[in-house]
Amino acid sequence: MDPDLERWAVTRQQGRRRYVLLAGGPWSGVMFGVMTFWLNRPRGQPLTPGWIAFNAFVWALGGYAFGRMMWYLNERRYRKAVDLERRPPPIATSNSTPPER
């Protein structure tokens, strides 16, 4: 089995909630910091607690959605690979060359 799929088999046993928090949490934290304090900062105005709280909420939702999406994509890839491994090989015919006319 592919090493990535083996790692996913271990990860999925640890649970979806843990994965979503670990995959989405750091992503949303980094994006929160970058977007709130650097790119999306209102020009000429100080950052208010309300603005920071709003951005924290939005990026937390984004991180959750990112984590769930990554879980779904990895799970779909894993299940497809496992199904292909379990499928029996095609039956070979004894007459593999076409008959002559």
C-alpha positions as semicolon CSV with decimal commas, in nm:
position;residue;x (nm);y (nm);z (nm)
1;M;0,000;0,000;0,000
2;D;0,110;0,356;-0,068
3;P;0,285;0,515;0,237
4;D;0,042;0,810;0,226
5;L;-0,251;0,570;0,246
6;E;-0,088;0,384;0,535
7;R;-0,049;0,713;0,723
8;W;-0,410;0,797;0,650
9;A;-0,520;0,458;0,788
10;V;-0,352;0,551;1,118
11;T;-0,487;0,908;1,111
12;R;-0,845;0,799;1,047
13;Q;-0,831;0,567;1,350
14;Q;-0,753;0,871;1,565
15;G;-1,083;1,025;1,462
16;R;-1,227;1,296;1,242
17;R;-1,264;1,556;1,518
18;R;-0,895;1,538;1,607
19;Y;-0,794;1,557;1,240
20;V;-1,020;1,855;1,169
21;L;-0,877;2,044;1,467
22;L;-0,517;1,962;1,378
23;A;-0,556;2,026;1,004
24;G;-0,788;2,325;1,020
25;G;-0,665;2,486;1,342
26;P;-0,315;2,587;1,233
27;W;-0,442;2,692;0,890
28;S;-0,710;2,916;1,036
29;G;-0,471;3,058;1,295
30;V;-0,215;3,158;1,034
31;M;-0,479;3,301;0,803
32;F;-0,640;3,486;1,093
33;G;-0,310;3,650;1,180
34;V;-0,218;3,739;0,825
35;M;-0,558;3,867;0,719
36;T;-0,646;4,051;1,040
37;F;-0,319;4,217;1,128
38;W;-0,151;4,255;0,791
39;L;-0,367;4,243;0,475
40;N;-0,725;4,317;0,577
41;R;-0,655;4,582;0,837
42;P;-0,871;4,894;0,809
43;R;-0,636;5,172;0,695
44;G;-0,590;5,458;0,934
45;Q;-0,806;5,301;1,203
46;P;-0,697;5,112;1,512
47;L;-0,794;4,749;1,543
48;T;-1,097;4,718;1,768
49;P;-1,178;4,415;1,981
50;G;-1,496;4,368;1,776
51;W;-1,298;4,359;1,450
52;I;-1,054;4,107;1,595
53;A;-1,338;3,890;1,734
54;F;-1,522;3,897;1,402
55;N;-1,211;3,789;1,213
56;A;-1,134;3,518;1,468
57;F;-1,486;3,378;1,422
58;V;-1,472;3,391;1,042
59;W;-1,129;3,225;1,021
60;A;-1,224;2,961;1,279
61;L;-1,519;2,867;1,056
62;G;-1,286;2,866;0,756
63;G;-1,041;2,640;0,939
64;Y;-1,320;2,401;1,032
65;A;-1,440;2,390;0,670
66;F;-1,083;2,336;0,547
67;G;-1,028;2,050;0,792
68;R;-1,357;1,884;0,698
69;M;-1,281;1,920;0,327
70;M;-0,936;1,765;0,371
71;W;-1,088;1,478;0,573
72;Y;-1,343;1,414;0,299
73;L;-1,085;1,419;0,018
74;N;-0,840;1,194;0,202
75;E;-1,115;0,953;0,304
76;R;-1,245;0,931;-0,052
77;R;-0,896;0,862;-0,185
78;Y;-0,835;0,598;0,085
79;R;-1,165;0,417;0,028
80;K;-1,112;0,412;-0,346
81;A;-0,764;0,259;-0,303
82;V;-0,887;0,000;-0,052
83;D;-1,177;-0,098;-0,278
84;L;-0,937;-0,147;-0,570
85;E;-0,711;-0,368;-0,357
86;R;-1,004;-0,586;-0,247
87;R;-1,142;-0,629;-0,596
88;P;-1,049;-0,968;-0,747
89;P;-0,817;-0,959;-1,048
90;P;-0,980;-0,992;-1,390
91;I;-1,010;-1,345;-1,523
92;A;-0,766;-1,409;-1,806
93;T;-0,901;-1,598;-2,102
94;S;-0,710;-1,895;-2,234
95;N;-0,741;-1,768;-2,589
96;S;-0,582;-1,423;-2,574
97;T;-0,511;-1,394;-2,948
98;P;-0,795;-1,337;-3,191
99;P;-0,887;-1,633;-3,410
100;E;-0,753;-1,640;-3,764
101;R;-0,994;-1,622;-4,056
